[in-house]
Short mmCIF file of C-alpha atoms in Angstrom, two decimals:
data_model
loop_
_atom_site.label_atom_id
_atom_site.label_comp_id
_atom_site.label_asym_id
_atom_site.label_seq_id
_atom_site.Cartn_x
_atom_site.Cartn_y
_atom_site.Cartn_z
CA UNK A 1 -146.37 -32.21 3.50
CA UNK A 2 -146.34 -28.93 1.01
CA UNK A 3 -149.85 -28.58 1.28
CA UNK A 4 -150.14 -28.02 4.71
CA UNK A 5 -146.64 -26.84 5.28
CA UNK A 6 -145.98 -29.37 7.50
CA UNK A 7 -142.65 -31.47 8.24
CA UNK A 8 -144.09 -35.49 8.22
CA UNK A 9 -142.58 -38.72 8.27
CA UNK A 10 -140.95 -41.41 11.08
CA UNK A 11 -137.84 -38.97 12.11
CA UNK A 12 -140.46 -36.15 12.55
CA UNK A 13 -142.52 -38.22 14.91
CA UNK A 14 -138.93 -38.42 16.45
CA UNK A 15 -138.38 -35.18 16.93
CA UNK A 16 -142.02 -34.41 18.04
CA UNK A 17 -141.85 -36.63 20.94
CA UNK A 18 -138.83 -35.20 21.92
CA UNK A 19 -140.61 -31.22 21.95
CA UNK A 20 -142.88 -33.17 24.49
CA UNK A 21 -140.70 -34.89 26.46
CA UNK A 22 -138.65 -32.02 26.82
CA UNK A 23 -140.45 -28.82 26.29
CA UNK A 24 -138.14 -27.90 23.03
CA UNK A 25 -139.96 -26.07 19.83
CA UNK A 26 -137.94 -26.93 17.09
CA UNK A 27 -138.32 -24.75 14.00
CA UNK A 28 -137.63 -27.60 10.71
CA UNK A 29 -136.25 -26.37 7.84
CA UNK A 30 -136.66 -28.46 4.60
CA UNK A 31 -133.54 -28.81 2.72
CA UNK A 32 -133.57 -30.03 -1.21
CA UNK A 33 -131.25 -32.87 -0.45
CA UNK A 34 -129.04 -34.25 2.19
CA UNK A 35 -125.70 -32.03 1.26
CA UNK A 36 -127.52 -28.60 1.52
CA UNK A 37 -128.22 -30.02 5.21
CA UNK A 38 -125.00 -30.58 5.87
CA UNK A 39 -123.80 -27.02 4.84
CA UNK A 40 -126.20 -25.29 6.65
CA UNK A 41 -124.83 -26.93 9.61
CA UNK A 42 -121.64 -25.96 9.00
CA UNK A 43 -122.34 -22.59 8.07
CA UNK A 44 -124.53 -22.09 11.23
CA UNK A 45 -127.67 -21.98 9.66
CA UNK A 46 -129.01 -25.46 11.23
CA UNK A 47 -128.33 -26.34 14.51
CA UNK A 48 -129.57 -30.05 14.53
CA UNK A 49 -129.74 -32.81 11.72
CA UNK A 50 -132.56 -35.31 12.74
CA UNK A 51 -130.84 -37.70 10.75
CA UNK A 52 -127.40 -38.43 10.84
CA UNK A 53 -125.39 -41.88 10.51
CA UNK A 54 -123.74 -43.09 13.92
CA UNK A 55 -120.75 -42.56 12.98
CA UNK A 56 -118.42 -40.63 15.52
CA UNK A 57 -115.79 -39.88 12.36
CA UNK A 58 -117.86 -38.76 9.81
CA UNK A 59 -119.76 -37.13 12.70
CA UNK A 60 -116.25 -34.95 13.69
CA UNK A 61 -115.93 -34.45 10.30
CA UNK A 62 -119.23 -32.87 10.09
CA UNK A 63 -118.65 -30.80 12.82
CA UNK A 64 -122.01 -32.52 15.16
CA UNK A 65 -122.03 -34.70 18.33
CA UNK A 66 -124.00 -37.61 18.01
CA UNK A 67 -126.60 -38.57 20.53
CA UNK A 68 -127.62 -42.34 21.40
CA UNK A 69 -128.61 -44.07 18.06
CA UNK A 70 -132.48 -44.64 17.96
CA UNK A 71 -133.11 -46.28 14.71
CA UNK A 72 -131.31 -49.69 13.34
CA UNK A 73 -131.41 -49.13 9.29
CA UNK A 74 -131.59 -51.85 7.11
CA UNK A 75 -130.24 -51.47 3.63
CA UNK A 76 -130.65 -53.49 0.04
CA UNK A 77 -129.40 -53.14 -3.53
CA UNK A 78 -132.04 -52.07 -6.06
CA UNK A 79 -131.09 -53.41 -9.60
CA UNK A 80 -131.92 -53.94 -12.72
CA UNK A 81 -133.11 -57.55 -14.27
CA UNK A 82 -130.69 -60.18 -13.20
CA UNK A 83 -127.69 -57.57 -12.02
CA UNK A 84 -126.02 -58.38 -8.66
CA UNK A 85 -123.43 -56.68 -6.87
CA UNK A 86 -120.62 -58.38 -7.90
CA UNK A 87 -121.33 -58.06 -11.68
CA UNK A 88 -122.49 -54.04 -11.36
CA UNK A 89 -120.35 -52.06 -13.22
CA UNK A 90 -121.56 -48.51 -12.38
CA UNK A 91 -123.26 -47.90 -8.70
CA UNK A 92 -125.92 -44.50 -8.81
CA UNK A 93 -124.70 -43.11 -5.10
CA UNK A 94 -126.29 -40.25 -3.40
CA UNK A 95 -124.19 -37.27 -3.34
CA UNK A 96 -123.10 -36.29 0.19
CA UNK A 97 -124.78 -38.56 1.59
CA UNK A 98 -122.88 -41.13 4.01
CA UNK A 99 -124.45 -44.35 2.35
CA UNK A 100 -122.06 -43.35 -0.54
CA UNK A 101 -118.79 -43.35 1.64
CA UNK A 102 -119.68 -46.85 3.18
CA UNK A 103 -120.47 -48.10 -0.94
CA UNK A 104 -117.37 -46.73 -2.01
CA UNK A 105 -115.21 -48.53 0.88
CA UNK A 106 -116.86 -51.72 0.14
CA UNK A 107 -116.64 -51.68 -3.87
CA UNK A 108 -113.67 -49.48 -4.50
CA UNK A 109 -113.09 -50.90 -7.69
CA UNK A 110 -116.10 -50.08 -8.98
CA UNK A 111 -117.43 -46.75 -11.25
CA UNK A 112 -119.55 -44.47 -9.13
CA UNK A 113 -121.62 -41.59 -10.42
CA UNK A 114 -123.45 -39.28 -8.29
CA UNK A 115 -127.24 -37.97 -7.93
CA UNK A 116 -128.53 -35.84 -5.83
CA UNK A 117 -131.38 -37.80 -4.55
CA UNK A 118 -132.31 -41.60 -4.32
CA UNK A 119 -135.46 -41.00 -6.89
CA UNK A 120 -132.81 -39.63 -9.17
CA UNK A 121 -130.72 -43.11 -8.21
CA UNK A 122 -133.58 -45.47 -8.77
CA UNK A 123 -134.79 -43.71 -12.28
CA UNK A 124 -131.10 -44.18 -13.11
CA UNK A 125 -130.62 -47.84 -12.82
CA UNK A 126 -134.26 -47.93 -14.25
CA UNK A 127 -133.12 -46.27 -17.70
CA UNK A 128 -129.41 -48.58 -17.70
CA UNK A 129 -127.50 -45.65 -16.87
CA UNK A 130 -126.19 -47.38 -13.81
CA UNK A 131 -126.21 -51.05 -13.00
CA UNK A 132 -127.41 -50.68 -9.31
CA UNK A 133 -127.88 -48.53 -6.26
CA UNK A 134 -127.86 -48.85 -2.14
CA UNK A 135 -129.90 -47.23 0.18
CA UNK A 136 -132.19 -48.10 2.99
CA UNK A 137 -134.88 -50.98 2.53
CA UNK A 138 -138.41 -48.90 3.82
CA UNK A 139 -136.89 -46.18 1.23
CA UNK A 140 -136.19 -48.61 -1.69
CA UNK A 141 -139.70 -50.40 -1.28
CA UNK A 142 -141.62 -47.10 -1.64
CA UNK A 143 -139.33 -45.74 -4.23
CA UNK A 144 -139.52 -48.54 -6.62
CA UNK A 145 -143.10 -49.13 -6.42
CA UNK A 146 -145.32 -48.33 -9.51
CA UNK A 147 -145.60 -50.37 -12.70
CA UNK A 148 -143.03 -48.03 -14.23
CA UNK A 149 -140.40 -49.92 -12.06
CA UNK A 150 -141.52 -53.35 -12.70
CA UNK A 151 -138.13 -55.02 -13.73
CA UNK A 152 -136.17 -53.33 -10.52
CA UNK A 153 -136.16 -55.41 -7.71
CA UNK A 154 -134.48 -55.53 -4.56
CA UNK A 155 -132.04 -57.54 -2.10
CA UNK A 156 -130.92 -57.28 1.26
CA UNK A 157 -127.40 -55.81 1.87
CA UNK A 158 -126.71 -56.42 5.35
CA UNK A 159 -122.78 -55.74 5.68
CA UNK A 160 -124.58 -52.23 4.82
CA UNK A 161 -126.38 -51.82 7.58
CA UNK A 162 -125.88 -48.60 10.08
CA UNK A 163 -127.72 -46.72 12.87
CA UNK A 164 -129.04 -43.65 13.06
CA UNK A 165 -128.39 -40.85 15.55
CA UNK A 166 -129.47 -37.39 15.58
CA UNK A 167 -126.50 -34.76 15.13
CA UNK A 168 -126.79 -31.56 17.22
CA UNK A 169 -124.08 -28.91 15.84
CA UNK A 170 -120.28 -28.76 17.83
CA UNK A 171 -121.45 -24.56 18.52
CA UNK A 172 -124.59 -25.73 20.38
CA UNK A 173 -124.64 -25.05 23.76
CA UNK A 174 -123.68 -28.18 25.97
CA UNK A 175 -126.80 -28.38 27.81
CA UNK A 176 -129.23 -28.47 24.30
CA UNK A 177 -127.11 -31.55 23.50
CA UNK A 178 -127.44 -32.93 26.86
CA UNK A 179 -131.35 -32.56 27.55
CA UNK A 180 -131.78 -34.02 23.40
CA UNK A 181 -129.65 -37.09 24.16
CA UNK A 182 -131.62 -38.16 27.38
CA UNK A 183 -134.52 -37.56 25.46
CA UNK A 184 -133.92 -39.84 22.49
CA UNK A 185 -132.48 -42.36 25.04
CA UNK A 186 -135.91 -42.50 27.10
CA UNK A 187 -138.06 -43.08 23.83
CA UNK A 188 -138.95 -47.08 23.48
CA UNK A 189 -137.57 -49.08 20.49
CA UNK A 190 -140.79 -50.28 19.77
CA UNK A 191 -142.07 -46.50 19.98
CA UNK A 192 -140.30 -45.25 17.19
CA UNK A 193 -140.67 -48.30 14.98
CA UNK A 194 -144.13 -47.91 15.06
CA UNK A 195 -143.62 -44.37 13.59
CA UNK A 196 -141.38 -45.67 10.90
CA UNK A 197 -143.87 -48.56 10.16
CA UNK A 198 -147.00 -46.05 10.20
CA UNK A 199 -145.34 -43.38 8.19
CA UNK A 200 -144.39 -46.41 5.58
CA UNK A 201 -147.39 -47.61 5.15
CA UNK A 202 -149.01 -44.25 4.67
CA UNK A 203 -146.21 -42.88 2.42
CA UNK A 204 -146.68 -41.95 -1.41
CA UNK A 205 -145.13 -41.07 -3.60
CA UNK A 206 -146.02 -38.15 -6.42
CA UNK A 207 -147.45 -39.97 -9.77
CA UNK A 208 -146.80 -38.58 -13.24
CA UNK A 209 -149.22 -39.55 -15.93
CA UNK A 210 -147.08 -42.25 -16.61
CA UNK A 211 -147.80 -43.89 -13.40
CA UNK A 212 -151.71 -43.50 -13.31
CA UNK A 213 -151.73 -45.00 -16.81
CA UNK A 214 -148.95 -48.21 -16.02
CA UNK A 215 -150.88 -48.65 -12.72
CA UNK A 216 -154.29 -48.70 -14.61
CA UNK A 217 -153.95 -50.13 -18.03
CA UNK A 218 -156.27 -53.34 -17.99
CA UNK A 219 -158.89 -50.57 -16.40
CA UNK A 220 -158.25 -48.70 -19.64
CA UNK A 221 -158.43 -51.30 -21.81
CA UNK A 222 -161.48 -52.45 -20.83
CA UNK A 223 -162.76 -48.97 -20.88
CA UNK A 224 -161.63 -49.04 -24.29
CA UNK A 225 -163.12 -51.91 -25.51
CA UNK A 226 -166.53 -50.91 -23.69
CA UNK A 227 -165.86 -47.51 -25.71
CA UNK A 228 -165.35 -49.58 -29.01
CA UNK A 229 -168.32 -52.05 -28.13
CA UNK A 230 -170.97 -49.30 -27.36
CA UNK A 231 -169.79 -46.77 -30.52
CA UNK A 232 -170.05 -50.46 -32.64
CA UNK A 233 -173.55 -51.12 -31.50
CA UNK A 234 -174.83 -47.21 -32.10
CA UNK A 235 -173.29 -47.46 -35.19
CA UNK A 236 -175.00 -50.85 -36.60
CA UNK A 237 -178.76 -49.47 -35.32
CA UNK A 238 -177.89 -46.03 -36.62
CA UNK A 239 -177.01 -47.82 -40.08
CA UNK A 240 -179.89 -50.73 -39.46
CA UNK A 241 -182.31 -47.67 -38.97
CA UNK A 242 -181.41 -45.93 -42.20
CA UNK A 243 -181.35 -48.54 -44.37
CA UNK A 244 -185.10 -49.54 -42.83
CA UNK A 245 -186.14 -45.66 -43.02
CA UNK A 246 -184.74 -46.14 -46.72
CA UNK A 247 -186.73 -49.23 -47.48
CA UNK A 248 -189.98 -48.15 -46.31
CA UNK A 249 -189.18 -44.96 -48.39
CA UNK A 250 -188.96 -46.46 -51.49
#
């Protein structure tokens, strides 16, 4: 949350019930998209990545150790009109981000371009510029919501599915990564799907005027109307007045 500087959302409920499980004060630092994330890890400027796909490969890769998974994601296609998966052309991917290694694998004959965020994806497919994009379900149901959007849709892509882990940096002292993994392995399943459910129903996303206006048009047409109706009705006394004033006049 920018206005009160504050770092919100499912993994963040995560991470806070770890500080009280364990007694750790983690300081969050809000990267513009998933890559930067990545590099600050590697250039020892993050030590933990709340985040990160169980994946033990791209993990070593990464240079992180993976705790215990604590979050089953769910992914689906967002598309365009009547576009499916096998007829997509081009695929919008995320740079850097591992949901784009896992697309690529599974449609390697396909055209990929890269964004730098999934709100960059979606308005893509949106304008024709790609054919379709992946990413997890909670995200594409917020993302895609808005009359501006109304001819996307979505569809489950379960051979897409992964976990999720949190990555604690290779440097880190063996005994952080130790005390982190026992905590996420503690924490009910049915704990921290509440705090994705809660944080997607409360989530929203930023309107442009665009939005209020798509959103809102029958209330603005019948404004409008009422607004032609009333000026109509002043007008005809105003004139029915007049010509009276006029008659009596004469």
């Amino acid at each position: 949350d920018d206005k009160e500087e504050e770092y919100l959302g499912g993994i963040s409920d995560v991470m806070k019930k770890i500080s009280e499980d364990t007694g750790l004060e983690f300081q969050y630092v809000i990267d513009d998209n998933y890559g930067d994330a990545l590099r600050g890890v590697d250039k020892g400027e993050v030590d933990i990545i709340a985040a990160f796909t169980n994946d033990y490969s791209w993990a070593e890769e990464k240079k992180v150790k993976l705790t215990d998974s604590y979050l089953d994601i769910s992914m689906s296609a967002v598309v365009k009109g009547n576009t499916s998966e096998e007829n997509a052309g081009k695929i919008a991917i995320v740079k850097d981000y591992y949901i784009g290694r896992m697309v690529e694998k599974e449609f390697p004959d396909k055209i990929f371009v890269e964004y730098s965020t999934m709100q960059e994806c979606i308005d893509s497919v949106r304008r024709g510029d790609t054919d379709i994009t992946f990413m997890p379900t909670f995200c594409a149901n917020s993302l895609i919501s808005g009359a501006r959007n109304i001819n996307l849709k979505t569809f489950s892509m379960p051979n897409l599915n992964y976990s999720m882990a949190i990555g604690v940096s290779e440097n880190e002292d063996a005994m952080l990564y130790n005390i982190i993994n026992k905590a996420v392995y503690s924490i009910p399943s049915d704990e921290i799907d509440s705090y994705m459910m809660n944080n997607s129903l409360s989530y929203e996303m930023d309107k442009t005027l665009l939005d209020v206006v798509l959103d809102n048009y029958l209330m603005i047409i019948f404004i409008l109307i009422l607004f032609i109706i009333t000026f109509g009705i002043i007008f005809y006394l105003r004139s029915k007045y007049r010509i009276q004033k006029e008659q009596i006049a004469e």
